[in-house]
Coordinates of C-alpha atoms in Angstrom, one line a residue:
M423 CA 127.2 82.6 144.8
D424 CA 129.8 85.3 144.6
Q425 CA 129.0 89.0 144.2
S426 CA 130.1 89.1 140.5
S427 CA 127.8 86.5 139.4
S428 CA 124.8 87.9 141.3
S429 CA 125.3 91.2 139.5
L430 CA 125.1 89.7 136.0
P431 CA 121.3 89.7 135.7
R432 CA 121.3 93.4 136.8
L433 CA 123.9 94.1 134.0
F434 CA 121.9 92.4 131.3
T435 CA 118.9 94.3 132.5
V436 CA 120.7 97.7 132.1
F437 CA 121.9 96.7 128.7
S438 CA 118.5 95.5 127.7
L439 CA 116.9 98.8 128.8
L440 CA 119.6 100.8 127.0
S441 CA 119.1 98.8 123.8
L442 CA 115.4 99.3 124.1
T443 CA 115.8 103.1 124.6
I444 CA 118.1 103.3 121.5
K445 CA 115.5 101.4 119.4
I446 CA 112.6 103.7 120.5
Q447 CA 114.6 106.7 119.9
A448 CA 115.5 105.5 116.3
M449 CA 111.7 104.7 115.7
D450 CA 110.7 108.2 117.0
S451 CA 113.2 109.8 114.5
Q452 CA 111.4 107.9 111.8
V453 CA 107.9 108.4 112.8
S454 CA 108.3 112.2 113.4
P455 CA 110.0 113.6 110.3
T456 CA 110.3 117.4 110.2
P457 CA 110.3 119.9 108.7
F458 CA 108.0 119.2 105.8
I459 CA 107.6 121.3 102.8
A460 CA 104.6 120.5 100.6
E461 CA 106.0 122.4 97.5
Q462 CA 108.7 119.7 97.0
Y463 CA 105.8 117.2 96.1
T464 CA 103.8 119.3 93.8
N465 CA 104.9 117.7 90.6
D466 CA 105.3 114.0 91.8
K467 CA 102.1 113.1 89.8
K468 CA 100.6 111.3 92.7
T469 CA 97.4 111.6 94.7
H470 CA 98.2 112.6 98.3
V471 CA 96.2 110.9 100.9
L472 CA 96.5 112.1 104.5
L473 CA 95.1 109.3 106.6
A474 CA 94.0 109.7 110.3
A475 CA 92.8 106.4 111.4
A476 CA 92.2 105.5 115.1
T477 CA 91.5 101.9 114.4
I478 CA 93.3 98.6 114.5
K479 CA 92.5 98.4 110.8
L480 CA 95.0 101.3 110.2
P481 CA 97.7 99.0 108.7
D482 CA 95.1 97.3 106.5
I483 CA 93.8 100.7 105.3
A484 CA 97.2 102.0 104.5
E485 CA 98.4 98.9 102.8
A486 CA 95.3 98.7 100.6
L487 CA 95.7 102.3 99.5
C488 CA 99.2 101.9 98.8
R489 CA 98.6 99.1 96.2
N490 CA 97.9 102.0 93.9
K491 CA 101.4 103.2 93.1
N492 CA 99.9 106.6 92.0
I493 CA 98.8 107.2 95.8
S494 CA 101.2 108.6 98.4
V495 CA 100.1 108.2 102.1
R496 CA 101.0 110.2 105.0
I497 CA 99.6 109.1 108.4
L498 CA 98.4 111.5 111.0
V499 CA 98.4 109.8 114.4
T500 CA 96.0 110.9 117.3
E501 CA 96.5 109.9 120.8
T502 CA 93.8 107.2 120.4
A503 CA 95.6 105.8 117.4
E504 CA 98.9 105.6 119.4
N505 CA 97.1 103.5 122.0
L506 CA 95.6 101.2 119.5
I507 CA 98.7 100.7 117.4
A508 CA 101.5 100.1 119.9
G509 CA 102.8 96.5 119.2
Q510 CA 100.1 94.6 121.3
S511 CA 99.7 91.9 118.6
L512 CA 100.5 91.1 114.9
E513 CA 97.3 93.0 114.0
Q514 CA 98.5 95.9 116.1
P515 CA 102.1 96.6 115.2
V516 CA 104.4 99.2 116.5
L517 CA 103.6 102.5 114.5
G518 CA 107.0 102.8 113.1
T519 CA 106.6 99.5 111.2
L520 CA 103.9 101.1 109.0
L521 CA 106.8 102.9 107.3
H522 CA 107.9 99.6 105.8
I523 CA 104.6 99.8 103.7
D524 CA 105.8 101.0 100.2
G525 CA 103.9 104.2 99.7
V526 CA 103.7 105.4 103.3
D527 CA 106.0 108.3 103.3
A528 CA 105.8 109.7 106.9
I529 CA 103.9 109.4 110.2
Y530 CA 103.1 112.6 112.2
R531 CA 102.2 113.1 115.9
D532 CA 100.6 116.1 117.6
E533 CA 104.0 117.1 119.0
D534 CA 105.5 117.3 115.5
E535 CA 103.7 120.7 115.1
W536 CA 106.4 122.2 117.3
T537 CA 109.3 119.9 116.8
P538 CA 111.7 121.4 116.0
S539 CA 110.6 124.7 117.7
W540 CA 109.1 127.0 115.1
T541 CA 111.0 130.1 113.9
R542 CA 109.8 133.1 111.9
G543 CA 109.4 132.3 108.3
G544 CA 109.6 128.5 108.9
P545 CA 107.0 126.0 107.7
V546 CA 103.9 125.3 109.9
L547 CA 103.2 121.6 109.7
H548 CA 99.4 121.6 109.7
I549 CA 99.5 124.2 106.8
E550 CA 102.0 122.2 104.8
L551 CA 99.9 119.0 105.4
R552 CA 96.8 120.8 104.2
K553 CA 98.7 122.1 101.0
W554 CA 100.1 118.7 100.3
A555 CA 96.8 116.6 100.8
H556 CA 94.3 115.9 98.0
I557 CA 92.3 113.8 100.4
L558 CA 92.1 113.7 104.2
L559 CA 90.6 110.5 105.2
V560 CA 89.4 110.3 108.9
A561 CA 88.4 106.8 109.7
P562 CA 86.7 106.7 112.1
M563 CA 85.5 110.1 112.9
S564 CA 84.3 110.0 116.5
A565 CA 81.5 112.2 117.9
N566 CA 84.1 114.4 119.7
T567 CA 86.1 115.0 116.5
M568 CA 82.9 115.8 114.6
A569 CA 81.7 118.2 117.2
K570 CA 85.1 120.1 117.2
M571 CA 85.1 120.1 113.4
T572 CA 81.7 121.7 113.1
N573 CA 82.5 124.3 115.8
G574 CA 85.9 125.2 114.5
I575 CA 87.9 124.0 117.3
A576 CA 91.5 123.0 116.6
D577 CA 93.2 121.4 119.7
N578 CA 95.3 118.8 117.9
L579 CA 97.2 118.3 114.7
L580 CA 94.3 116.6 112.9
L581 CA 91.8 119.3 113.9
S582 CA 94.3 122.0 112.9
V583 CA 94.6 120.5 109.5
I584 CA 90.8 120.5 109.2
R585 CA 90.4 124.0 110.5
A586 CA 92.9 125.3 107.9
W587 CA 91.4 123.3 105.0
D588 CA 91.1 125.1 101.7
T589 CA 87.3 124.9 101.4
T590 CA 87.3 127.0 98.3
G591 CA 89.9 125.1 96.3
V592 CA 91.4 128.5 95.4
V593 CA 94.1 129.0 97.9
D594 CA 96.1 126.0 97.1
M595 CA 95.3 126.0 93.4
G596 CA 99.1 126.0 92.7
F597 CA 99.3 122.6 94.4
K598 CA 96.3 120.8 93.0
T599 CA 93.9 120.8 90.0
Q600 CA 90.9 119.6 91.9
K601 CA 89.3 120.9 95.1
P602 CA 90.7 118.8 98.1
M603 CA 88.3 116.5 99.9
I604 CA 87.7 115.4 103.5
I605 CA 86.3 111.9 103.7
A606 CA 84.8 111.3 107.2
A607 CA 83.7 107.7 108.2
L608 CA 81.5 108.1 111.3
D609 CA 81.5 105.7 114.2
M610 CA 79.1 106.3 117.1
D611 CA 76.9 104.2 119.4
P612 CA 73.2 104.3 118.6
C613 CA 72.2 106.8 121.2
T614 CA 75.1 109.2 120.4
Y615 CA 74.2 108.9 116.7
R616 CA 70.7 109.8 117.4
H617 CA 71.3 112.5 119.8
P618 CA 70.0 116.0 118.9
V619 CA 73.5 117.5 119.2
T620 CA 74.7 114.9 116.7
E621 CA 71.7 115.8 114.4
K622 CA 72.6 119.4 114.5
Q623 CA 76.3 118.8 113.6
L624 CA 75.3 116.3 110.9
K625 CA 73.1 119.0 109.4
V626 CA 76.2 121.2 109.0
L627 CA 78.2 118.5 107.5
R628 CA 75.6 117.2 105.1
D629 CA 73.5 120.3 104.2
Q630 CA 76.3 122.8 104.1
W631 CA 79.6 121.2 103.6
E632 CA 79.0 117.7 101.9
R633 CA 79.7 117.6 98.1
S634 CA 76.6 116.5 96.1
E635 CA 74.8 117.3 92.9
S636 CA 72.9 120.0 94.6
N637 CA 76.1 121.3 96.3
P638 CA 79.0 120.8 93.9
K639 CA 81.1 123.2 95.9
G640 CA 81.1 120.9 98.9
W641 CA 84.3 119.7 100.3
V642 CA 83.2 116.8 102.6
T643 CA 82.0 113.2 102.1
V644 CA 80.2 111.7 105.0
L645 CA 80.3 107.9 105.3
P646 CA 77.6 107.0 107.8
P647 CA 77.9 104.1 110.3
I648 CA 76.6 100.7 109.2
E649 CA 73.5 99.1 110.5
K650 CA 73.8 95.7 112.2
N651 CA 71.9 93.4 114.6
L652 CA 73.0 94.0 118.1
A653 CA 73.1 91.1 120.8
C654 CA 70.0 92.5 122.4
G655 CA 68.1 92.0 119.2
D656 CA 67.9 95.7 118.3
V657 CA 69.2 97.1 115.1
G658 CA 71.7 99.6 115.9
T659 CA 73.1 102.4 113.7
G660 CA 76.6 103.3 114.8
S661 CA 76.9 100.7 117.4
A662 CA 80.3 100.1 118.9
G663 CA 82.8 99.1 116.2
S664 CA 80.3 99.8 113.4
M665 CA 82.3 102.2 111.2
M666 CA 81.7 101.4 107.6
D667 CA 83.8 98.3 106.7
W668 CA 87.3 99.5 106.0
R669 CA 87.4 97.8 102.6
D670 CA 84.4 99.9 101.6
I671 CA 86.1 103.0 102.8
V672 CA 89.2 102.2 100.7
T673 CA 86.8 101.8 97.7
V674 CA 85.3 105.2 98.3
V675 CA 88.9 106.8 98.3
Q676 CA 90.0 104.8 95.2
N677 CA 86.7 105.8 93.2
Y678 CA 87.5 109.5 94.2
V679 CA 91.1 109.2 93.0
A680 CA 90.0 107.5 89.8
G681 CA 87.4 110.3 89.2
S682 CA 90.0 113.0 89.8
A683 CA 92.5 111.4 87.4
Q684 CA 89.9 111.5 84.7
K685 CA 89.0 115.2 85.2
S686 CA 92.7 116.3 85.4

């Protein structure tokens, strides 16, 4: 075999890698749109849902929400979600493909908080997302995220949005007619869910922050893990993969949207 023919496979490999790099860069430019100004969407007459879902059901949840043409969805991607939705299978497509869902307007990563580099007077992404969102749906909310939320820790984009949330409904009154809501769908193994630390944090969420008849000023809705029979014969609350069924979570959001529309 001559030298020119033996170099062909290498040449094709180089071109393939170059093509893949270009595609990834193009996808990144779509997935991480910045800067974002919430005020531009004040009068679009839609309910804004900020979706943070570290689950392979993320595409299903987004698509189901977007069937309501009065809902606009922006997806907030955590590191866990990036690992779960990375093109492994048809059920786990590349994140950028979610932008093909009519109603999904943008996808944000942690690094988008500082891309492009912030300048004085410029928009701050987590603040703009907070202003924009009528609902923040966290599905699932892990023990780690719940612990950080209840202790005021903000070490990623999602937690920064939560930490800056307008819990009074007064600050962002110019953007919304109803107090914004955080909907947290919990997912924990049985021991974690029953742990005394979890009990203490749930007490904050449910007794102090959750909206109810006794606490109409609340700003959180907690969706507990489902109960199911485990392989060992025990009944486990919050066993692995036991976040409330995604269809039921979508129904909770839809009911909240419908209720808000009637009040406005």
